Short mmCIF file of C-alpha atoms in Angstrom, two decimals:
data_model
loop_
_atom_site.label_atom_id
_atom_site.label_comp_id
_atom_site.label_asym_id
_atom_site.label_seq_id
_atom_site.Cartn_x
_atom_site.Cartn_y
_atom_site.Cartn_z
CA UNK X 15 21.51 -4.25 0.98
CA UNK X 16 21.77 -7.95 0.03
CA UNK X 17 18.54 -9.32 -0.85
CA UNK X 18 16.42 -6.54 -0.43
CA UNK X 19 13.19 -6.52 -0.44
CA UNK X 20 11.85 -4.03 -2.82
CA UNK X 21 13.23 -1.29 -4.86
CA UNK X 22 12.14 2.55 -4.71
CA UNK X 23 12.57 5.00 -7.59
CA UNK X 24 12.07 8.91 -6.87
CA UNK X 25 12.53 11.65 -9.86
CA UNK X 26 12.78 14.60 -7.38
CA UNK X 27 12.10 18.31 -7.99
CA UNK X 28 14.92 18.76 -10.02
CA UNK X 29 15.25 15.97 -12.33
CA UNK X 30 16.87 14.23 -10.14
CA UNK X 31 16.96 10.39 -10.18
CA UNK X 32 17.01 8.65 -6.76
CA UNK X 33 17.00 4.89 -6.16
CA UNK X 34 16.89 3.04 -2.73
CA UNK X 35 16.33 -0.51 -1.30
CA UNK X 36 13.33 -0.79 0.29
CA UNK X 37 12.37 -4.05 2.69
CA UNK X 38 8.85 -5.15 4.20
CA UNK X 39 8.51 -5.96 7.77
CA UNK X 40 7.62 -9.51 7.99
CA UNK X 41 5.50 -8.95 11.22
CA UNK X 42 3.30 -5.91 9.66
CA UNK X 43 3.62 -5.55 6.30
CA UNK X 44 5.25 -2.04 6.22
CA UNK X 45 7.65 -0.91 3.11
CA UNK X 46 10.54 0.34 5.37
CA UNK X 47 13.39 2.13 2.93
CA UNK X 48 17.19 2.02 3.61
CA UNK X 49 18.92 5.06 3.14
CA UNK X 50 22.06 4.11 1.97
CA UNK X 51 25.00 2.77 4.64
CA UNK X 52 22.38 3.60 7.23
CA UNK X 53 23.14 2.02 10.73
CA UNK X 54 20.90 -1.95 10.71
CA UNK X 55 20.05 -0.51 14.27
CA UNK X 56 18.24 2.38 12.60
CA UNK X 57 16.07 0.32 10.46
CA UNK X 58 14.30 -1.94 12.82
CA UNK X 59 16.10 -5.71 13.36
CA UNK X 60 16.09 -9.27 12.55
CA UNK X 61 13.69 -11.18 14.40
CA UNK X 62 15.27 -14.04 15.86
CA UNK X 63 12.12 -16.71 15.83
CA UNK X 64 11.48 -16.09 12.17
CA UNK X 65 15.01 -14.82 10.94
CA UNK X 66 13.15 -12.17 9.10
CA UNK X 67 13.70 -8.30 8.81
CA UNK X 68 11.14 -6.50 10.52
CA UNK X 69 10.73 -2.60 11.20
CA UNK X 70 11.03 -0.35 14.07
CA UNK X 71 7.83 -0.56 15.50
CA UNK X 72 7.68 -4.57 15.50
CA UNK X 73 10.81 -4.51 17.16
CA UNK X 74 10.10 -2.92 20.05
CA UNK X 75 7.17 -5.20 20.68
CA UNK X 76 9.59 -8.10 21.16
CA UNK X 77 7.21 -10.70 20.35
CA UNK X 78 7.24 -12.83 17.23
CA UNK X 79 3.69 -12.60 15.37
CA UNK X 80 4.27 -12.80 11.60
CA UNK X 81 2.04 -11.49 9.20
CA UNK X 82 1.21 -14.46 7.16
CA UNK X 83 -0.27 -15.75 10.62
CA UNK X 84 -2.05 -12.68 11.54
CA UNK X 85 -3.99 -12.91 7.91
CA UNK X 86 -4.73 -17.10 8.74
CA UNK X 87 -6.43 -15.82 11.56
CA UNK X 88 -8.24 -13.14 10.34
CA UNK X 89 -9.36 -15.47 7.36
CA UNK X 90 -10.58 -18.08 9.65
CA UNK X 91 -12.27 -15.75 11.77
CA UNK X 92 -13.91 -14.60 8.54
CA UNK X 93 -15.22 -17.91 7.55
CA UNK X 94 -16.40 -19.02 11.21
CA UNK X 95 -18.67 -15.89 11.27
CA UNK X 96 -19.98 -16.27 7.18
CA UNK X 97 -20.94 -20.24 8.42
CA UNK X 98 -22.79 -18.96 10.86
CA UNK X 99 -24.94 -16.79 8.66
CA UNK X 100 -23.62 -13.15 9.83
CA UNK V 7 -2.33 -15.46 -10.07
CA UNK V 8 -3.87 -12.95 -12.31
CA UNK V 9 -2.11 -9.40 -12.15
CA UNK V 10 -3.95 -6.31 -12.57
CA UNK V 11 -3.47 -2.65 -12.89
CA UNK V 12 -5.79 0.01 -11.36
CA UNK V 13 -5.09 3.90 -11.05
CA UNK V 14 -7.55 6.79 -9.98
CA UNK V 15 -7.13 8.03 -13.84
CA UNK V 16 -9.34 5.08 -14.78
CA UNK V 17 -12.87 6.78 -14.05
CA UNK V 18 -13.92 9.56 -11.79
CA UNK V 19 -12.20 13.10 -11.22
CA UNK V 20 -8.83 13.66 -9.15
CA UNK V 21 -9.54 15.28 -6.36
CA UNK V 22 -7.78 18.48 -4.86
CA UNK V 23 -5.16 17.22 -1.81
CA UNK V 24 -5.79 18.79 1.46
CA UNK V 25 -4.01 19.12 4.72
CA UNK V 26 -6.02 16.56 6.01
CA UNK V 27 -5.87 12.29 4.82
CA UNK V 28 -7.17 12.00 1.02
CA UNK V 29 -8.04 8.95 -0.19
CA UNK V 30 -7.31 8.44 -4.05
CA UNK V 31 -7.28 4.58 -4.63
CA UNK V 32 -8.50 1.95 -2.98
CA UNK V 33 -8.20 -1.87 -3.59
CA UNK V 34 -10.46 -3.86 -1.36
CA UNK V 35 -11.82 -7.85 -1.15
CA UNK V 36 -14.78 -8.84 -2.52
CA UNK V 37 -18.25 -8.92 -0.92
CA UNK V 38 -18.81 -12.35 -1.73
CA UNK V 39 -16.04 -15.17 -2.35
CA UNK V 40 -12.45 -12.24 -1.30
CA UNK V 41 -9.31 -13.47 -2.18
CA UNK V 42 -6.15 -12.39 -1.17
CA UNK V 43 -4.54 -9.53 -2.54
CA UNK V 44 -0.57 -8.42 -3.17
CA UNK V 45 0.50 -4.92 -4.23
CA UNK V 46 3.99 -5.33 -5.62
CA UNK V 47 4.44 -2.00 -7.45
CA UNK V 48 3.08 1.79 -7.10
CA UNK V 49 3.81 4.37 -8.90
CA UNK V 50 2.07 8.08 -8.29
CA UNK V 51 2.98 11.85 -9.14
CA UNK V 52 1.24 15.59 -9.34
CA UNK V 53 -0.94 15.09 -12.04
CA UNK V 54 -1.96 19.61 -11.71
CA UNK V 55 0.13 22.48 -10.90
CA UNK V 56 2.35 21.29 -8.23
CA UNK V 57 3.98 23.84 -5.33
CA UNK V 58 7.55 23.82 -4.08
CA UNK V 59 6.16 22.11 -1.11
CA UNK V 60 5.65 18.32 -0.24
CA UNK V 61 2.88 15.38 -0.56
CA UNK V 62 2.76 12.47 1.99
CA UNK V 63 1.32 9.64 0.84
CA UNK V 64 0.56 6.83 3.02
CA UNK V 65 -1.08 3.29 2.80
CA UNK V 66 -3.50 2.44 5.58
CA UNK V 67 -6.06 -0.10 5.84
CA UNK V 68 -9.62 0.26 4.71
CA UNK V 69 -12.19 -1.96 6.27
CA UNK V 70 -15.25 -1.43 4.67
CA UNK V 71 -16.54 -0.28 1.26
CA UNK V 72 -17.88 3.06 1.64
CA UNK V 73 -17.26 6.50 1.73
CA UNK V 74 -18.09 8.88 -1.55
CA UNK V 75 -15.90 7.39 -4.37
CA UNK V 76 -16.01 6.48 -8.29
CA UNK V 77 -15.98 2.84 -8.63
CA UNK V 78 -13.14 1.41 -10.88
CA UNK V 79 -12.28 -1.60 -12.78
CA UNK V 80 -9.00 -3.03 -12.69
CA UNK V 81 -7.71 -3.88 -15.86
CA UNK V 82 -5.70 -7.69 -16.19
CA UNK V 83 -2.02 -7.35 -17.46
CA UNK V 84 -2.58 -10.17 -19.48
CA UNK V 85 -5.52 -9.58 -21.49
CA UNK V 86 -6.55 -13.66 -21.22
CA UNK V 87 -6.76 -13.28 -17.29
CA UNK V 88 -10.26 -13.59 -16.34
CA UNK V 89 -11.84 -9.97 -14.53
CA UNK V 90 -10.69 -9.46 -10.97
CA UNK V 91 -13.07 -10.07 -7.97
CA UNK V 92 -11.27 -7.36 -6.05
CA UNK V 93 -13.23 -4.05 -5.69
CA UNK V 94 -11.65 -0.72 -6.68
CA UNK V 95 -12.25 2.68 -5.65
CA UNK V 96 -11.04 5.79 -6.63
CA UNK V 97 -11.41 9.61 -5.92
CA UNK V 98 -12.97 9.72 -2.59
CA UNK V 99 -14.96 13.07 -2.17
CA UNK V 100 -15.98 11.74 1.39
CA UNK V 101 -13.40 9.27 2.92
CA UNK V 102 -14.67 6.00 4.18
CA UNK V 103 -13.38 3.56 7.40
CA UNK V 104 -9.52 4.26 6.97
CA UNK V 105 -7.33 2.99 9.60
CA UNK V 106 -5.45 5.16 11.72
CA UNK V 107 -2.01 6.25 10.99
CA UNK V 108 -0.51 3.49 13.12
CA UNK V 109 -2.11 0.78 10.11
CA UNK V 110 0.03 2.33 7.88
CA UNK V 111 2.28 0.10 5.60
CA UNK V 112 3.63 2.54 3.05
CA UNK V 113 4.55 6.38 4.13
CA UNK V 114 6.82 8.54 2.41
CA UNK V 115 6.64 12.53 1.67
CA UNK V 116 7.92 13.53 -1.48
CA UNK V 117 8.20 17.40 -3.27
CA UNK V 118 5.34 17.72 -5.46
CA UNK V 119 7.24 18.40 -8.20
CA UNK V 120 8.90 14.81 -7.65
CA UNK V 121 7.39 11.14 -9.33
CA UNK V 122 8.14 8.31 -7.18
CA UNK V 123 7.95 4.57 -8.07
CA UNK V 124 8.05 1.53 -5.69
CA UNK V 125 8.63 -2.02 -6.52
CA UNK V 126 8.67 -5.50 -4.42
CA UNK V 127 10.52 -8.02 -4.94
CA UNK V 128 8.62 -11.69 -4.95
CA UNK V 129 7.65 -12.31 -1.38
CA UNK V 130 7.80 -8.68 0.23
CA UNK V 131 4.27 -7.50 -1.61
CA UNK V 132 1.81 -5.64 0.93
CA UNK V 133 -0.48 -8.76 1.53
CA UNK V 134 -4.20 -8.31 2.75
CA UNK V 135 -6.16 -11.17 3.64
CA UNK V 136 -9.43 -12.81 1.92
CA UNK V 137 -12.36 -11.41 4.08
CA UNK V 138 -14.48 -9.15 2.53
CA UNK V 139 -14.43 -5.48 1.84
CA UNK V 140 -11.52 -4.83 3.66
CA UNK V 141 -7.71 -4.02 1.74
CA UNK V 142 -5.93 -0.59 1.50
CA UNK V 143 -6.13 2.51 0.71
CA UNK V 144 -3.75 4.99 -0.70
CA UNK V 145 -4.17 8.50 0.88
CA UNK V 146 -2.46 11.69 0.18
CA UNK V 147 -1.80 14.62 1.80
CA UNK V 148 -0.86 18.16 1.79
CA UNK V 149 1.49 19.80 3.94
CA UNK V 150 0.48 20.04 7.31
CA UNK V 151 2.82 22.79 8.31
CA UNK V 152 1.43 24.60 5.80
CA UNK V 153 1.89 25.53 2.10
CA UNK V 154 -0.07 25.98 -0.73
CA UNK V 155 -0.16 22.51 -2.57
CA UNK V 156 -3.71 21.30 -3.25
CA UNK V 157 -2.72 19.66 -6.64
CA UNK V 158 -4.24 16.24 -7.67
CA UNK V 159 -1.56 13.37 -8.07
CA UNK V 160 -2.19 10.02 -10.15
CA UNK V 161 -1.51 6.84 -8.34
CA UNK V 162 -1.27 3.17 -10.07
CA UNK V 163 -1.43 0.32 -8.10
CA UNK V 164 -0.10 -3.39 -9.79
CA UNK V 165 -1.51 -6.10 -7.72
CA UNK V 166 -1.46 -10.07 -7.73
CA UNK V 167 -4.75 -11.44 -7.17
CA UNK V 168 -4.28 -15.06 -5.64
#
């Protein structure tokens, strides 16, 4: 795939080398892999608020929440409750 | 942004795999002062006497720092970075708060006699947030369906402390 997010490398039981694109869901953080000339369907879709790849699971939820936001939140969240001493 | 390297070979005992979740390496914020963490590469295999049957191994979440485990120190890549403030666990012998199956963010089942290796590219790293004690976890497992394969397996984990 063009501009793929991540490479995976298997040795399998024979010796075997493997190699495969991986990408990461930009709504969850999950390492999806693309088997080679899979169907785009198949892997999950391109969200169309962020124009990111995200996986199966995120896609189906047809909301936009990206990840990066998800982890401001739970950082702020984090620091409201440490200021007030718990 | 300091890069480190931490493995369950590091300290502790590899532990046999099971037909039930196994943690074997755990990378988790700090109590005090967390930062956020990246894991851009992993890299794990059988380290006993494998069967002809598979492993799953699985990231999940981990949201506090306990369970029965070896504490490990995560060694910098570059020998001037200053130690990491991100906790590491290894070898669970009693697993901890791990998310369920639906936190996962890595899952793949390979034969045990396989090695696998996983790399990001910059900007698709698994990313957990700065609050403390929480991060993932690396579990393994054996077949389900049954088999015989209770081998340990070595996992490394590079991360990007930010």
């Amino acid at each position: 795939m063009r501009n793929a997010g991540g490479y995976a490398v298997l040795y399998n039981e024979n010796g075997v080398h493997k190699e495969a694109d991986t990408f990461t869901c930009h709504h969850c953080c999950t390492v999806q892999h693309v088997a080679p000339k899979c169907d785009p369907a198949d892997l999950g879709g391109l969200c169309k608020s962020c124009m990111k790849l995200i996986c199966p699971r995120c896609a189906n939820k047809g909301t936009c929440e990206p990840w990066e936001e998800q982890m401001r939140r739970a950082e702020a969240s984090y620091h409201a409750r440490r200021s007030y001493g718990f | 942004m300091a890069k480190f390297s931490t493995s369950n070979g590091l300290a502790g005992t590899p532990q046999a795999m099971t037909t039930s979740n196994k943690s074997i390496v755990s990378v988790l914020g700090a109590a005090s002062a967390p930062r956020r963490g990246k894991i851009y590469d992993l890299m794990f295999g059988t380290i006993g006497t494998p069967a002809d049957t598979a492993f799953i191994y699985n990231i999940l979440t981990m949201t506090a720092d306990d369970g029965t485990k070896t504490n490990v120190t995560p060694n910098p890549l570059d020998p001037a970075d200053a130690a990491a403030t991100t906790l590491s666990r290894a070898n669970f012998t009693a697993e901890g708060t791990v998310g369920a199956a639906t936190t996962s963010r890595f899952y793949v089942g390979v034969n045990q006699r396989a090695s696998y290796r996983w790399v990001a590219a910059p900007g698709s790293e698994i990313v957990w947030a700065a609050t403390a004690n929480t991060g993932y976890v690396v579990v393994g497992q054996g077949p389900s369906g049954g088999g015989s394969g209770t081998a340990a397996t070595g996992v490394t984990l590079l991360f990007e402390e930010q």
